[in-house]
Amino acid sequence: MRAFDYAAPSSVDEALRLTKPGSAFLAGGTTLVDLMKLDVLTPDHVIDVNRLPLNGIRLSDGHLRIGALERMSAVAAHPTVMVHFPVISRALLLSASGQLRNMASIGGNLLQRTRCDYFRDVTAPCNKRQPGSGCPAQTGVNRTHAILGSSSSCAATHASDVAVAFVALEAMVVVRGRGGDRIVPLEDFYLLPGNTPQVENQLGPDELIVEVRVPVSPLARQSTYLKIRDRQSYEFALTSVAVALSLRRGVVLDARIAAGGVGTKPWRLRAVEDALKGNPAMEKTFSDAAESAVDGARPLAQNAFKVTLLKRTIVRALIDVAGVR
Amino acid sequence: MASNEPGVSGGGSVDGHLSRRGFFGQAAAVSAGVALVPPAAAVAAAQPVEAAANAGLVDVAFKVNGEPKKLSIDPRVTLLDALRERLGLTGTKKGCDRGQCGACTVHVENRRVLPCLTLAVSLQDKAVTTIEGIADGETLHPVQQAFIDHDGFQCGFCTSGQIMSAVAVVREGAARTDDQIREAMSGNLCRCGAYPNILDAIKQVQAGDR
């Protein structure tokens, strides 16, 4: 690990004042410390934000508000989250391990870096880590890579599960900078790689996520998260789907669907949502709607299986949440 | 590196007898001294290096197994290395050192975490519990006893992490069925494959809890 200096401010303003070129915020450390050991990240200044007053999980003004420093395990086990937003709780509990969920913060989870092996290996080229150096995943080992949103510069997936649930529920992040707060829909917060895969989101170097806001809705109460992976537990998604449904007398009134493991960012599936609305909640409706999930998919040599797997994951998640066959 | 630091004994002797770890540590130090430089020169050369290194050190105070500890450390030092190399608590094992195997699992503020991904400087005023801190004197913690009763280990390298994780899983109380316990313990890998016996051990402790 490269040498760095360390500061542990006690207020958000102080933390923001300490930012400078080469600084990085430390929350749970499960991404930052890992990538510092690998020399993938080499900050000169580490600003420990764990003492900042960014806690709390509460309902107010029609929103679930989660302080950015709440740990994954605390959010997953919170009664309000479990009752009103089961998809959030489930996505969190299917992530990582018990130890990591006790460490990782919600804000940090949203900013976790990709698990692409080329990104994590400093001896390999990677446009995300070293812009312009190339993307070996295009023709190399790409079984776990993205089929949606990728470019010739990058096909790395976004690894977060809960971000998929948040995008489905149209969550927003509250970002604080030296000039004050701004509220950004999470779906727009993440950027497509294009020719600049090193820029992953809208967060400025002197900004901090302070809160996540999720609108309360009847949809969110009837929601779930389905994650398909190579191991039953403690593994990243090959495909995953967050689904929220509103049904009346067996007909889909409204739906929210997003997918993980397949996109360069959490992938909202609006065409699938539209195809469900007004139709009977049954397997035929679900499988017809799922066809449009992979419009524009760009599979690589080893991950074409995700095209079929994603559609099947969507159908099964819809069957589960609708309680139909 | 750590064995040359002042104030670190590394647990050389136990009741006047040389322990295995102490023997290997001292033997390595002696052979290195003979092979490289005369001891006096080594000491002289070490001084300026030490002074320069002290410049970036950070003071941190936290409790380990109920005892207050104060360290002056490089911010790069993980809690895992601080426990093993600075505080002589080698019961916590270093497996992958990347947050993937769970062998190093300890409790911070009564929650199981991975010290390999925790910077020691970030622990100001926190309470850490390691495998050395869970027995009650000579009486083993029920989870420790259950691992012995059920042969919950073979080579033993993952065992302290398994036990620390299992203690937390029992205390959290959320995992009751076999599948729930397996899921709750999935962050602790055992390459010997003692999983069925670890599961039985945890169930024994839970049965005693009811």
Tab-separated table of N, CA and C in Angstrom, chain A residues 1-6 26 28-30 33-34 37-38 46 48 50-51 71 73-74 93-94 96-103 115 120 229 232-234, chain B residues 56 58 74-76 78 80 97-102 105 111-119 121-124 161 165 172 182-184 186-189:
chain	number	residue	atom	x	y	z
A	1	MET	N	0.848	-1.202	0.000
A	1	MET	CA	0.000	0.000	0.000
A	1	MET	C	0.880	1.247	0.000
A	2	ARG	N	0.493	2.248	-0.811
A	2	ARG	CA	1.257	3.496	-0.863
A	2	ARG	C	0.977	4.333	0.389
A	3	ALA	N	1.948	5.144	0.749
A	3	ALA	CA	1.791	5.986	1.936
A	3	ALA	C	0.728	7.060	1.695
A	4	PHE	N	0.013	7.417	2.762
A	4	PHE	CA	-0.982	8.480	2.663
A	4	PHE	C	-1.063	9.147	4.019
A	5	ASP	N	-1.615	10.358	4.041
A	5	ASP	CA	-1.886	10.937	5.342
A	5	ASP	C	-3.363	10.790	5.666
A	6	TYR	N	-3.670	10.820	6.962
A	6	TYR	CA	-4.977	10.410	7.445
A	6	TYR	C	-5.612	11.519	8.262
A	26	LEU	N	-12.954	7.696	3.183
A	26	LEU	CA	-12.990	6.327	3.708
A	26	LEU	C	-14.246	6.158	4.556
A	28	GLY	N	-16.712	2.465	4.999
A	28	GLY	CA	-16.522	1.104	5.496
A	28	GLY	C	-15.171	0.508	5.130
A	29	GLY	N	-14.576	1.012	4.053
A	29	GLY	CA	-13.250	0.547	3.656
A	29	GLY	C	-13.242	-0.723	2.832
A	30	THR	N	-14.408	-1.331	2.618
A	30	THR	CA	-14.406	-2.636	1.959
A	30	THR	C	-14.022	-2.549	0.486
A	33	VAL	N	-9.920	0.119	0.943
A	33	VAL	CA	-8.729	-0.530	1.509
A	33	VAL	C	-8.305	-1.712	0.625
A	34	ASP	N	-9.294	-2.446	0.136
A	34	ASP	CA	-9.012	-3.558	-0.775
A	34	ASP	C	-8.239	-3.062	-1.996
A	37	LYS	N	-4.690	-1.877	-1.323
A	37	LYS	CA	-3.735	-2.979	-1.193
A	37	LYS	C	-3.284	-3.485	-2.556
A	38	LEU	N	-4.194	-3.400	-3.539
A	38	LEU	CA	-3.875	-3.867	-4.889
A	38	LEU	C	-3.181	-2.790	-5.727
A	46	VAL	N	-6.273	10.314	2.897
A	46	VAL	CA	-7.486	9.555	3.195
A	46	VAL	C	-8.276	10.318	4.256
A	48	ASP	N	-11.261	10.024	6.628
A	48	ASP	CA	-12.153	9.061	7.276
A	48	ASP	C	-13.452	9.780	7.640
A	50	ASN	N	-16.181	8.380	8.951
A	50	ASN	CA	-17.026	7.590	9.850
A	50	ASN	C	-17.530	8.342	11.074
A	51	ARG	N	-16.915	9.490	11.369
A	51	ARG	CA	-17.391	10.249	12.531
A	51	ARG	C	-18.428	11.299	12.144
A	71	ARG	N	-24.977	1.279	7.840
A	71	ARG	CA	-24.336	0.078	7.289
A	71	ARG	C	-25.370	-0.789	6.573
A	73	SER	N	-26.070	-3.869	6.809
A	73	SER	CA	-26.810	-4.780	7.686
A	73	SER	C	-27.907	-4.048	8.444
A	74	ALA	N	-27.635	-2.808	8.847
A	74	ALA	CA	-28.628	-2.041	9.609
A	74	ALA	C	-29.825	-1.674	8.731
A	93	LEU	N	-29.393	-8.228	1.716
A	93	LEU	CA	-29.075	-9.504	2.364
A	93	LEU	C	-28.473	-10.510	1.395
A	94	LEU	N	-28.680	-10.307	0.104
A	94	LEU	CA	-28.068	-11.206	-0.889
A	94	LEU	C	-26.709	-10.683	-1.350
A	96	ALA	N	-22.659	-9.721	-0.644
A	96	ALA	CA	-21.446	-9.896	0.170
A	96	ALA	C	-21.643	-10.927	1.282
A	97	SER	N	-21.070	-10.663	2.468
A	97	SER	CA	-21.155	-11.581	3.609
A	97	SER	C	-21.602	-10.791	4.830
A	98	GLY	N	-21.931	-11.520	5.910
A	98	GLY	CA	-22.356	-10.857	7.138
A	98	GLY	C	-21.332	-9.847	7.629
A	99	GLN	N	-20.051	-10.206	7.554
A	99	GLN	CA	-19.003	-9.300	8.019
A	99	GLN	C	-18.955	-8.037	7.171
A	100	LEU	N	-18.967	-8.228	5.835
A	100	LEU	CA	-18.869	-7.069	4.933
A	100	LEU	C	-20.101	-6.180	5.052
A	101	ARG	N	-21.274	-6.774	5.271
A	101	ARG	CA	-22.490	-5.968	5.404
A	101	ARG	C	-22.468	-5.134	6.694
A	102	ASN	N	-21.754	-5.627	7.706
A	102	ASN	CA	-21.596	-4.838	8.934
A	102	ASN	C	-20.649	-3.661	8.750
A	103	MET	N	-19.803	-3.732	7.731
A	103	MET	CA	-18.799	-2.694	7.521
A	103	MET	C	-19.247	-1.662	6.484
A	115	ARG	N	-15.952	-5.274	-10.331
A	115	ARG	CA	-15.145	-6.458	-10.015
A	115	ARG	C	-14.418	-6.986	-11.248
A	120	ARG	N	-8.906	-4.713	-11.660
A	120	ARG	CA	-8.276	-4.977	-10.365
A	120	ARG	C	-6.813	-5.411	-10.482
A	229	ARG	N	-26.459	-16.470	-9.554
A	229	ARG	CA	-24.994	-16.404	-9.460
A	229	ARG	C	-24.378	-17.797	-9.483
A	232	GLN	N	-24.305	-20.189	-4.396
A	232	GLN	CA	-25.576	-19.892	-3.750
A	232	GLN	C	-25.489	-18.648	-2.865
A	233	SER	N	-24.291	-18.341	-2.382
A	233	SER	CA	-24.129	-17.236	-1.448
A	233	SER	C	-22.761	-16.584	-1.660
A	234	TYR	N	-22.632	-15.350	-1.171
A	234	TYR	CA	-21.330	-14.652	-1.146
A	234	TYR	C	-20.699	-14.632	-2.538
B	56	GLY	N	5.391	9.967	10.061
B	56	GLY	CA	4.029	9.771	9.572
B	56	GLY	C	3.135	8.988	10.506
B	58	VAL	N	0.554	7.896	13.484
B	58	VAL	CA	-0.672	8.457	14.050
B	58	VAL	C	-0.973	7.723	15.354
B	74	ASP	N	1.675	3.698	11.607
B	74	ASP	CA	1.525	4.138	10.222
B	74	ASP	C	0.050	3.945	9.850
B	75	PRO	N	-0.574	4.941	9.215
B	75	PRO	CA	-2.002	4.784	8.889
B	75	PRO	C	-2.301	3.612	7.960
B	76	ARG	N	-1.283	3.059	7.312
B	76	ARG	CA	-1.516	1.922	6.424
B	76	ARG	C	-1.763	0.621	7.180
B	78	THR	N	-3.320	-2.268	9.028
B	78	THR	CA	-4.684	-2.741	9.240
B	78	THR	C	-4.841	-3.189	10.689
B	80	LEU	N	-5.854	-6.009	11.511
B	80	LEU	CA	-5.318	-7.377	11.527
B	80	LEU	C	-3.822	-7.374	11.841
B	97	ASP	N	-6.191	-11.808	3.262
B	97	ASP	CA	-5.838	-10.399	3.486
B	97	ASP	C	-6.542	-9.463	2.499
B	98	ARG	N	-7.658	-9.928	1.906
B	98	ARG	CA	-8.380	-9.142	0.908
B	98	ARG	C	-9.883	-9.115	1.175
B	99	GLY	N	-10.305	-9.521	2.365
B	99	GLY	CA	-11.736	-9.471	2.642
B	99	GLY	C	-12.550	-10.550	1.969
B	100	GLN	N	-11.924	-11.645	1.605
B	100	GLN	CA	-12.651	-12.680	0.869
B	100	GLN	C	-12.834	-13.979	1.628
B	101	CYS	N	-12.019	-14.245	2.680
B	101	CYS	CA	-12.035	-15.590	3.273
B	101	CYS	C	-12.629	-15.635	4.680
B	102	GLY	N	-12.633	-14.534	5.392
B	102	GLY	CA	-13.229	-14.500	6.727
B	102	GLY	C	-12.351	-15.056	7.836
B	105	THR	N	-11.859	-12.799	10.978
B	105	THR	CA	-13.042	-12.181	11.610
B	105	THR	C	-12.861	-11.880	13.102
B	111	ARG	N	-19.896	-6.243	16.752
B	111	ARG	CA	-20.350	-6.666	15.426
B	111	ARG	C	-19.194	-7.319	14.695
B	112	ARG	N	-19.477	-8.435	14.014
B	112	ARG	CA	-18.377	-9.127	13.319
B	112	ARG	C	-17.957	-8.344	12.089
B	113	VAL	N	-16.665	-8.145	11.941
B	113	VAL	CA	-16.095	-7.402	10.820
B	113	VAL	C	-14.784	-8.063	10.393
B	114	LEU	N	-14.215	-7.528	9.306
B	114	LEU	CA	-12.950	-8.057	8.792
B	114	LEU	C	-11.818	-7.071	9.074
B	115	PRO	N	-10.913	-7.410	9.987
B	115	PRO	CA	-9.824	-6.485	10.324
B	115	PRO	C	-8.807	-6.313	9.204
B	116	CYS	N	-8.814	-7.194	8.203
B	116	CYS	CA	-7.871	-7.022	7.083
B	116	CYS	C	-8.258	-5.837	6.217
B	117	LEU	N	-9.540	-5.406	6.293
B	117	LEU	CA	-9.983	-4.247	5.510
B	117	LEU	C	-10.294	-3.052	6.408
B	118	THR	N	-9.820	-3.120	7.665
B	118	THR	CA	-10.060	-2.043	8.616
B	118	THR	C	-8.727	-1.383	8.963
B	119	LEU	N	-8.621	-0.094	8.732
B	119	LEU	CA	-7.397	0.601	9.134
B	119	LEU	C	-7.430	0.790	10.654
B	121	VAL	N	-6.048	2.905	12.508
B	121	VAL	CA	-6.207	4.301	12.952
B	121	VAL	C	-7.666	4.726	13.025
B	122	SER	N	-8.538	4.000	12.330
B	122	SER	CA	-9.953	4.391	12.313
B	122	SER	C	-10.710	3.888	13.538
B	123	LEU	N	-10.012	3.230	14.477
B	123	LEU	CA	-10.697	2.582	15.596
B	123	LEU	C	-10.678	3.371	16.891
B	124	GLN	N	-10.339	4.658	16.845
B	124	GLN	CA	-10.271	5.470	18.051
B	124	GLN	C	-11.502	5.260	18.935
B	161	GLY	N	-11.687	-17.494	13.006
B	161	GLY	CA	-12.644	-16.672	12.263
B	161	GLY	C	-14.025	-17.305	12.250
B	165	SER	N	-17.272	-15.556	13.943
B	165	SER	CA	-18.461	-15.341	13.131
B	165	SER	C	-19.659	-16.062	13.754
B	172	GLU	N	-26.907	-12.686	16.984
B	172	GLU	CA	-27.842	-11.961	16.112
B	172	GLU	C	-29.207	-12.649	16.106
B	182	ARG	N	-26.141	-21.615	7.155
B	182	ARG	CA	-25.134	-21.683	6.079
B	182	ARG	C	-24.982	-20.332	5.400
B	183	GLU	N	-26.116	-19.695	5.129
B	183	GLU	CA	-26.078	-18.369	4.491
B	183	GLU	C	-25.356	-17.366	5.402
B	184	ALA	N	-25.694	-17.378	6.684
B	184	ALA	CA	-25.097	-16.410	7.617
B	184	ALA	C	-23.593	-16.635	7.775
B	186	SER	N	-21.588	-17.767	5.331
B	186	SER	CA	-20.951	-17.944	4.013
B	186	SER	C	-19.719	-17.074	3.827
B	187	GLY	N	-19.515	-16.093	4.694
B	187	GLY	CA	-18.318	-15.268	4.585
B	187	GLY	C	-17.087	-15.895	5.222
B	188	ASN	N	-17.226	-17.120	5.722
B	188	ASN	CA	-16.091	-17.818	6.330
B	188	ASN	C	-15.811	-19.103	5.556
B	189	LEU	N	-14.702	-19.084	4.817
B	189	LEU	CA	-14.370	-20.247	3.994
B	189	LEU	C	-13.546	-21.258	4.793
